[in-house]
mmCIF file of C-alpha atoms in Angstrom:
data_model
loop_
_atom_site.group_PDB
_atom_site.id
_atom_site.type_symbol
_atom_site.label_atom_id
_atom_site.label_comp_id
_atom_site.label_asym_id
_atom_site.label_seq_id
_atom_site.Cartn_x
_atom_site.Cartn_y
_atom_site.Cartn_z
ATOM 1 C CA MET A 1 -64.948 20.788 -42.594
ATOM 2 C CA VAL A 2 -63.499 22.980 -39.870
ATOM 3 C CA ARG A 3 -64.805 20.622 -37.204
ATOM 4 C CA ARG A 4 -63.253 17.562 -38.936
ATOM 5 C CA THR A 5 -59.970 19.401 -39.406
ATOM 6 C CA GLY A 6 -59.894 20.344 -35.739
ATOM 7 C CA SER A 7 -60.565 16.756 -34.699
ATOM 8 C CA LEU A 8 -57.794 15.557 -36.988
ATOM 9 C CA ARG A 9 -55.329 18.014 -35.474
ATOM 10 C CA THR A 10 -56.280 16.877 -31.990
ATOM 11 C CA LEU A 11 -55.694 13.220 -32.954
ATOM 12 C CA ILE A 12 -52.303 14.006 -34.496
ATOM 13 C CA ALA A 13 -51.231 15.925 -31.375
ATOM 14 C CA LEU A 14 -52.300 13.021 -29.129
ATOM 15 C CA LEU A 15 -50.402 10.459 -31.203
ATOM 16 C CA ALA A 16 -47.304 12.676 -31.252
ATOM 17 C CA PHE A 17 -47.358 12.907 -27.458
ATOM 18 C CA LEU A 18 -47.783 9.149 -27.013
ATOM 19 C CA PHE A 19 -44.853 8.333 -29.322
ATOM 20 C CA TRP A 20 -42.633 11.105 -27.955
ATOM 21 C CA ALA A 21 -43.009 10.392 -24.239
ATOM 22 C CA PRO A 22 -41.482 6.849 -24.177
ATOM 23 C CA VAL A 23 -38.529 7.960 -26.324
ATOM 24 C CA SER A 24 -37.666 10.750 -23.872
ATOM 25 C CA ALA A 25 -37.892 8.382 -20.886
ATOM 26 C CA ALA A 26 -35.626 5.900 -22.614
ATOM 27 C CA ALA A 27 -33.090 8.628 -23.272
ATOM 28 C CA VAL A 28 -33.104 9.545 -19.594
ATOM 29 C CA ASN A 29 -32.786 5.915 -18.557
ATOM 30 C CA THR A 30 -29.869 5.220 -20.884
ATOM 31 C CA THR A 31 -27.858 8.300 -20.031
ATOM 32 C CA ALA A 32 -28.314 8.249 -16.255
ATOM 33 C CA PRO A 33 -26.198 5.112 -15.553
ATOM 34 C CA ALA A 34 -23.302 6.585 -17.530
ATOM 35 C CA GLN A 35 -23.127 9.395 -14.978
ATOM 36 C CA ARG A 36 -22.492 6.970 -12.118
ATOM 37 C CA PRO A 37 -19.069 5.274 -11.680
ATOM 38 C CA ALA A 38 -19.075 1.559 -12.381
ATOM 39 C CA ALA A 39 -18.691 -0.684 -9.349
ATOM 40 C CA ASP A 40 -15.244 -1.795 -10.530
ATOM 41 C CA ALA A 41 -14.079 1.575 -11.912
ATOM 42 C CA CYS A 42 -10.443 2.253 -11.064
ATOM 43 C CA GLY A 43 -9.681 5.765 -9.871
ATOM 44 C CA VAL A 44 -9.888 8.126 -6.915
ATOM 45 C CA ARG A 45 -13.280 7.447 -5.334
ATOM 46 C CA ALA A 46 -13.273 9.858 -2.377
ATOM 47 C CA PRO A 47 -12.033 13.377 -1.598
ATOM 48 C CA GLY A 48 -8.942 14.267 0.404
ATOM 49 C CA ALA A 49 -6.153 12.583 -1.564
ATOM 50 C CA SER A 50 -2.880 14.434 -2.024
ATOM 51 C CA ALA A 51 -1.691 15.194 -5.551
ATOM 52 C CA ALA A 52 1.004 12.518 -5.171
ATOM 53 C CA ALA A 53 -1.554 9.931 -4.010
ATOM 54 C CA GLU A 54 -3.728 10.751 -7.016
ATOM 55 C CA ARG A 55 -0.739 10.218 -9.315
ATOM 56 C CA ALA A 56 0.007 6.880 -7.649
ATOM 57 C CA ILE A 57 -3.582 5.741 -8.148
ATOM 58 C CA ALA A 58 -3.523 6.891 -11.772
ATOM 59 C CA ALA A 59 -0.371 4.845 -12.391
ATOM 60 C CA ALA A 60 -1.869 1.712 -10.823
ATOM 61 C CA CYS A 61 -5.172 2.165 -12.645
ATOM 62 C CA ALA A 62 -3.357 2.524 -15.964
ATOM 63 C CA GLU A 63 -2.026 -0.993 -15.421
ATOM 64 C CA VAL A 64 -5.538 -2.246 -14.626
ATOM 65 C CA ALA A 65 -6.830 -0.669 -17.842
ATOM 66 C CA ALA A 66 -3.991 -2.307 -19.780
ATOM 67 C CA GLY A 67 -4.992 -5.753 -18.481
ATOM 68 C CA THR A 68 -1.625 -6.321 -16.784
ATOM 69 C CA TRP A 69 -1.159 -9.685 -15.092
ATOM 70 C CA TYR A 70 -0.261 -10.528 -11.531
ATOM 71 C CA THR A 71 3.112 -12.269 -11.610
ATOM 72 C CA TRP A 72 4.836 -13.629 -8.524
ATOM 73 C CA GLY A 73 7.962 -11.517 -7.949
ATOM 74 C CA GLY A 74 6.952 -9.115 -10.731
ATOM 75 C CA GLY A 75 7.919 -5.459 -10.459
ATOM 76 C CA HIS A 76 11.126 -6.004 -8.486
ATOM 77 C CA GLY A 77 13.730 -5.354 -11.145
ATOM 78 C CA ALA A 78 16.582 -2.881 -10.924
ATOM 79 C CA GLN A 79 14.070 -0.118 -11.695
ATOM 80 C CA PRO A 80 10.327 0.128 -10.967
ATOM 81 C CA GLY A 81 8.073 -1.319 -13.646
ATOM 82 C CA ALA A 82 6.604 -4.591 -14.839
ATOM 83 C CA THR A 83 8.899 -7.621 -15.070
ATOM 84 C CA TYR A 84 8.440 -11.291 -15.860
ATOM 85 C CA GLY A 85 7.502 -13.280 -12.780
ATOM 86 C CA GLN A 86 8.678 -16.488 -11.204
ATOM 87 C CA VAL A 87 7.108 -19.801 -10.287
ATOM 88 C CA ASP A 88 5.898 -19.832 -6.697
ATOM 89 C CA PRO A 89 6.602 -23.388 -5.449
ATOM 90 C CA THR A 90 3.537 -23.206 -3.205
ATOM 91 C CA ASP A 91 1.096 -22.029 -5.905
ATOM 92 C CA PRO A 92 0.314 -24.138 -9.013
ATOM 93 C CA ASP A 93 -1.448 -21.131 -10.571
ATOM 94 C CA SER A 94 1.944 -19.408 -10.947
ATOM 95 C CA GLU A 95 2.979 -21.887 -13.667
ATOM 96 C CA HIS A 96 2.743 -19.228 -16.384
ATOM 97 C CA ASP A 97 4.094 -16.291 -14.367
ATOM 98 C CA PRO A 98 7.558 -16.491 -15.989
ATOM 99 C CA GLU A 99 5.828 -15.926 -19.355
ATOM 100 C CA ARG A 100 3.839 -12.893 -18.184
ATOM 101 C CA LEU A 101 5.004 -9.328 -17.767
ATOM 102 C CA GLY A 102 3.418 -7.938 -14.617
ATOM 103 C CA PHE A 103 3.539 -7.150 -10.912
ATOM 104 C CA ASP A 104 3.072 -8.794 -7.568
ATOM 105 C CA CYS A 105 1.383 -6.773 -4.816
ATOM 106 C CA SER A 106 4.434 -4.861 -3.617
ATOM 107 C CA GLY A 107 5.789 -4.516 -7.145
ATOM 108 C CA LEU A 108 2.619 -2.647 -8.119
ATOM 109 C CA VAL A 109 2.860 -0.365 -5.059
ATOM 110 C CA ARG A 110 6.523 0.315 -5.844
ATOM 111 C CA HIS A 111 5.716 1.221 -9.453
ATOM 112 C CA ALA A 112 2.733 3.408 -8.535
ATOM 113 C CA TYR A 113 4.617 5.535 -6.027
ATOM 114 C CA ALA A 114 7.722 5.737 -8.205
ATOM 115 C CA GLN A 115 5.513 7.272 -10.876
ATOM 116 C CA ALA A 116 3.975 9.586 -8.277
ATOM 117 C CA ALA A 117 7.218 10.763 -6.679
ATOM 118 C CA GLY A 118 9.573 10.587 -9.636
ATOM 119 C CA SER A 119 11.951 8.320 -7.715
ATOM 120 C CA ASP A 120 12.033 4.783 -6.324
ATOM 121 C CA ILE A 121 10.812 5.580 -2.804
ATOM 122 C CA LEU A 122 9.103 2.267 -1.932
ATOM 123 C CA ASN A 123 11.521 -0.368 -3.186
ATOM 124 C CA GLY A 124 11.004 -3.562 -1.204
ATOM 125 C CA ILE A 125 8.490 -6.175 -0.184
ATOM 126 C CA ALA A 126 5.153 -5.574 1.558
ATOM 127 C CA GLY A 127 6.607 -5.425 5.074
ATOM 128 C CA GLN A 128 9.265 -2.903 4.134
ATOM 129 C CA GLN A 129 6.706 -0.748 2.357
ATOM 130 C CA TYR A 130 4.340 -0.752 5.313
ATOM 131 C CA TYR A 131 7.148 0.114 7.746
ATOM 132 C CA THR A 132 8.565 2.786 5.429
ATOM 133 C CA HIS A 133 10.459 5.662 7.017
ATOM 134 C CA ARG A 134 8.286 7.869 4.772
ATOM 135 C CA ALA A 135 5.161 7.231 6.832
ATOM 136 C CA ALA A 136 3.044 10.348 7.389
ATOM 137 C CA ALA A 137 0.445 8.459 9.471
ATOM 138 C CA ARG A 138 -0.402 4.899 10.483
ATOM 139 C CA PHE A 139 -3.773 3.294 11.164
ATOM 140 C CA THR A 140 -4.653 0.086 12.987
ATOM 141 C CA ALA A 141 -7.105 -2.542 11.818
ATOM 142 C CA ALA A 142 -9.437 -1.524 14.663
ATOM 143 C CA GLN A 143 -9.784 1.951 13.130
ATOM 144 C CA GLY A 144 -11.287 0.479 9.964
ATOM 145 C CA LEU A 145 -11.627 2.587 6.825
ATOM 146 C CA THR A 146 -13.014 5.787 8.370
ATOM 147 C CA PRO A 147 -9.704 7.696 8.726
ATOM 148 C CA LEU A 148 -8.250 6.522 5.415
ATOM 149 C CA LEU A 149 -7.713 8.589 2.276
ATOM 150 C CA PRO A 150 -7.202 7.470 -1.326
ATOM 151 C CA GLY A 151 -3.593 6.468 -1.882
ATOM 152 C CA ASP A 152 -3.070 4.979 1.592
ATOM 153 C CA LEU A 153 -1.445 1.546 1.630
ATOM 154 C CA LEU A 154 -3.432 -1.360 3.112
ATOM 155 C CA ALA A 155 -1.541 -4.337 4.564
ATOM 156 C CA TRP A 156 -2.456 -7.906 5.586
ATOM 157 C CA GLY A 157 -0.629 -10.323 7.843
ATOM 158 C CA THR A 158 1.103 -9.909 11.201
ATOM 159 C CA SER A 159 3.789 -7.501 12.401
ATOM 160 C CA GLN A 160 6.312 -10.288 11.773
ATOM 161 C CA ASP A 161 4.965 -11.311 8.354
ATOM 162 C CA LEU A 162 3.049 -8.840 6.185
ATOM 163 C CA HIS A 163 2.196 -10.846 3.075
ATOM 164 C CA HIS A 164 -0.051 -8.523 1.021
ATOM 165 C CA ILE A 165 -0.348 -4.803 0.280
ATOM 166 C CA ALA A 166 -2.696 -2.700 -1.883
ATOM 167 C CA LEU A 167 -3.642 0.921 -2.676
ATOM 168 C CA TYR A 168 -6.830 2.337 -1.220
ATOM 169 C CA LEU A 169 -9.109 4.123 -3.716
ATOM 170 C CA GLY A 170 -11.758 5.334 -1.273
ATOM 171 C CA ALA A 171 -15.395 4.296 -0.770
ATOM 172 C CA GLY A 172 -14.329 0.835 0.411
ATOM 173 C CA LYS A 173 -12.456 -0.030 -2.799
ATOM 174 C CA MET A 174 -8.796 -0.804 -3.508
ATOM 175 C CA VAL A 175 -6.594 -1.604 -6.485
ATOM 176 C CA GLU A 176 -4.384 -4.643 -6.081
ATOM 177 C CA ALA A 177 -2.232 -7.300 -7.653
ATOM 178 C CA LYS A 178 -3.976 -10.177 -5.911
ATOM 179 C CA GLU A 179 -2.715 -13.592 -6.994
ATOM 180 C CA SER A 180 -1.333 -15.687 -9.827
ATOM 181 C CA GLY A 181 -3.750 -16.437 -12.622
ATOM 182 C CA THR A 182 -5.505 -13.074 -12.325
ATOM 183 C CA ARG A 183 -4.998 -9.625 -13.771
ATOM 184 C CA LEU A 184 -4.628 -6.476 -11.686
ATOM 185 C CA MET A 185 -8.036 -5.529 -10.339
ATOM 186 C CA VAL A 186 -10.295 -3.300 -8.287
ATOM 187 C CA SER A 187 -11.662 -5.093 -5.209
ATOM 188 C CA ASP A 188 -13.682 -4.451 -2.092
ATOM 189 C CA VAL A 189 -11.355 -3.890 0.874
ATOM 190 C CA ARG A 190 -11.187 -7.109 2.901
ATOM 191 C CA LEU A 191 -11.349 -6.095 6.558
ATOM 192 C CA ASN A 192 -11.983 -9.626 7.772
ATOM 193 C CA GLY A 193 -9.251 -12.201 8.232
ATOM 194 C CA ASP A 194 -5.764 -10.829 8.834
ATOM 195 C CA TYR A 195 -6.104 -7.193 7.767
ATOM 196 C CA PHE A 196 -3.301 -5.481 9.716
ATOM 197 C CA GLY A 197 -3.667 -1.761 9.095
ATOM 198 C CA ALA A 198 -2.731 1.091 6.769
ATOM 199 C CA VAL A 199 -0.008 3.663 6.225
ATOM 200 C CA ARG A 200 -0.078 7.073 4.529
ATOM 201 C CA VAL A 201 3.004 7.752 2.407
ATOM 202 C CA ASP A 202 4.841 11.087 2.549
ATOM 203 C CA THR A 203 6.537 11.663 -0.803
ATOM 204 C CA GLY A 204 8.212 14.874 0.367
ATOM 205 C CA PRO A 205 11.659 15.345 1.923
ATOM 206 C CA VAL A 206 12.587 12.722 4.526
ATOM 207 C CA THR A 207 12.780 13.954 8.100
ATOM 208 C CA GLY A 208 14.524 12.512 11.153
ATOM 209 C CA HIS A 209 17.741 10.571 11.634
ATOM 210 C CA ILE A 210 17.961 8.245 8.638
ATOM 211 C CA HIS A 211 20.273 5.224 8.745
ATOM 212 C CA GLN A 212 20.793 1.913 6.975
ATOM 213 C CA THR A 213 20.794 -1.585 8.433
ATOM 214 C CA TRP A 214 22.945 -4.455 7.233
ATOM 215 C CA GLY A 215 22.611 -8.228 7.461
ATOM 216 C CA THR A 216 19.643 -10.475 6.723
ATOM 217 C CA ASP A 217 16.664 -11.472 8.881
ATOM 218 C CA VAL A 218 17.580 -8.978 11.611
ATOM 219 C CA TRP A 219 14.833 -8.859 14.230
ATOM 220 C CA THR A 220 13.534 -5.727 15.899
ATOM 221 C CA LYS A 221 12.399 -6.156 19.499
ATOM 222 C CA ALA A 222 9.595 -4.865 21.685
ATOM 223 C CA GLU A 223 12.192 -3.856 24.304
ATOM 224 C CA PRO A 224 15.982 -3.234 24.109
ATOM 225 C CA SER A 225 16.812 -6.848 24.905
ATOM 226 C CA ALA A 226 17.614 -9.946 22.865
ATOM 227 C CA ARG A 227 15.098 -11.808 25.018
ATOM 228 C CA ALA A 228 12.209 -9.430 24.250
ATOM 229 C CA ALA A 229 9.357 -10.262 21.907
ATOM 230 C CA ARG A 230 10.081 -10.101 18.199
ATOM 231 C CA VAL A 231 8.354 -7.375 16.185
ATOM 232 C CA TYR A 232 9.646 -7.462 12.590
ATOM 233 C CA ALA A 233 12.687 -8.852 10.778
ATOM 234 C CA PHE A 234 14.572 -6.822 8.161
ATOM 235 C CA PRO A 235 14.916 -9.279 5.246
ATOM 236 C CA TYR A 236 17.996 -7.433 4.004
ATOM 237 C CA SER A 237 19.592 -3.965 4.183
ATOM 238 C CA THR A 238 16.799 -1.496 4.964
ATOM 239 C CA THR A 239 16.521 2.280 5.326
ATOM 240 C CA ILE A 240 15.309 3.175 8.820
ATOM 241 C CA ARG A 241 14.464 6.277 10.850
ATOM 242 C CA VAL A 242 16.009 6.380 14.345
ATOM 243 C CA HIS A 243 14.366 8.404 17.120
ATOM 244 C CA CYS A 244 16.913 7.913 19.903
ATOM 245 C CA GLN A 245 19.472 5.451 21.311
ATOM 246 C CA LYS A 246 20.480 4.228 24.752
ATOM 247 C CA HIS A 247 22.750 1.820 26.621
ATOM 248 C CA ALA A 248 20.900 -1.367 27.599
ATOM 249 C CA GLU A 249 21.521 -5.125 27.340
ATOM 250 C CA PRO A 250 24.881 -6.013 25.727
ATOM 251 C CA VAL A 251 24.636 -8.095 22.538
ATOM 252 C CA THR A 252 27.336 -10.147 20.848
ATOM 253 C CA ALA A 253 26.771 -10.960 17.177
ATOM 254 C CA GLU A 254 28.671 -11.067 13.885
ATOM 255 C CA GLY A 255 31.956 -10.713 15.784
ATOM 256 C CA TYR A 256 30.877 -7.501 17.554
ATOM 257 C CA THR A 257 29.722 -6.663 21.083
ATOM 258 C CA ASN A 258 27.621 -3.557 21.756
ATOM 259 C CA ASP A 259 25.191 -2.490 24.482
ATOM 260 C CA VAL A 260 23.572 0.347 22.493
ATOM 261 C CA TRP A 261 20.040 -0.020 21.152
ATOM 262 C CA SER A 262 18.132 2.347 18.874
ATOM 263 C CA TYR A 263 14.398 3.047 18.944
ATOM 264 C CA LEU A 264 12.703 2.950 15.526
ATOM 265 C CA PRO A 265 9.430 4.933 15.605
ATOM 266 C CA ASP A 266 8.080 3.472 12.357
ATOM 267 C CA TYR A 267 8.253 -0.021 13.861
ATOM 268 C CA ARG A 268 7.633 0.972 17.470
ATOM 269 C CA ALA A 269 10.510 -1.331 18.229
ATOM 270 C CA TRP A 270 14.204 -1.492 19.127
ATOM 271 C CA VAL A 271 17.207 -2.867 17.289
ATOM 272 C CA THR A 272 20.771 -3.408 18.447
ATOM 273 C CA ASN A 273 23.186 -0.894 16.944
ATOM 274 C CA ILE A 274 25.341 -3.786 15.783
ATOM 275 C CA TYR A 275 23.111 -4.026 12.721
ATOM 276 C CA ILE A 276 23.013 -0.280 11.976
ATOM 277 C CA LYS A 277 25.801 0.980 9.734
ATOM 278 C CA GLY A 278 27.983 3.517 11.513
ATOM 279 C CA ALA A 279 29.658 3.957 14.866
ATOM 280 C CA ALA A 280 28.700 1.915 17.932
ATOM 281 C CA TRP A 281 27.031 5.102 19.246
ATOM 282 C CA LEU A 282 25.375 6.725 16.220
ATOM 283 C CA ASP A 283 26.551 10.241 15.437
ATOM 284 C CA GLY A 284 23.876 12.907 15.768
ATOM 285 C CA VAL A 285 21.205 10.635 17.269
ATOM 286 C CA PRO A 286 20.029 11.831 20.716
ATOM 287 C CA ASP A 287 20.111 9.835 23.936
ATOM 288 C CA CYS A 288 16.731 8.359 24.885
ATOM 289 C CA ARG A 289 17.186 9.811 28.381
ATOM 290 C CA THR A 290 16.819 13.307 26.946
ATOM 291 C CA THR A 291 14.614 12.441 23.955
ATOM 292 C CA PRO A 292 12.480 9.498 25.084
ATOM 293 C CA PRO A 293 10.445 7.410 22.662
ATOM 294 C CA PRO A 294 6.872 8.640 22.160
ATOM 295 C CA THR A 295 4.224 7.009 24.285
ATOM 296 C CA PRO A 296 2.270 4.421 22.220
#
């Protein structure tokens, strides 16, 4: 009787082990994936981001979580935030954009950094945001992703026409308002094609000599000459940071003649002072002979 009872106990113990072992493995297998971020998870995905950059990412990711649409022209109202879009004559997929509350690429960036900074610091289109006078650092396409931190702005196009902008999340991912017919999304950073570079935004106090341009489609130049290569055109009145100014080639435009040109470090370019609000020779801005432009 004792021998049979002992054998029975051994059998019960063996069966208990066999049934218990697979259940424990399954529990491990089901919980482990939950500890890893999903491939399309929206959020800070690398260390090093500033608190403001983290807030900007959180604001953009909240719109992703809400299923917000891309809308052409969306996000460019009097205040940051989603707006109804417009029909893009070149894109049939934008047919329903006027019915959808959402953002285009620069509208999303504007909203995200307004939430981060508490003020509308990046109002404008992609080119104006990339060339912001609030740049803390700039990175070329050749540098790739290695020096970037979450919250940096990624831009595509040429110096004369930057047509897309997005927020870097880290680990090769970005959050973007991509195109009509899609919702805001997390994507792999596209370094092929016409990726132009990145800029790190400084949300703190603005430094340097800050001025305002006037006019529309005002070109900056590679040298202080109307005949020099074009760099970027201000689509409308734009806030700029001036490093220095100097007398160079005279320019006649808009009923004015002036030979003073200002160097804009954020564009690495020059603009005639005709299109900068203020005196012909800007008050408080040093002469480039004593404060030369930085070497590229």
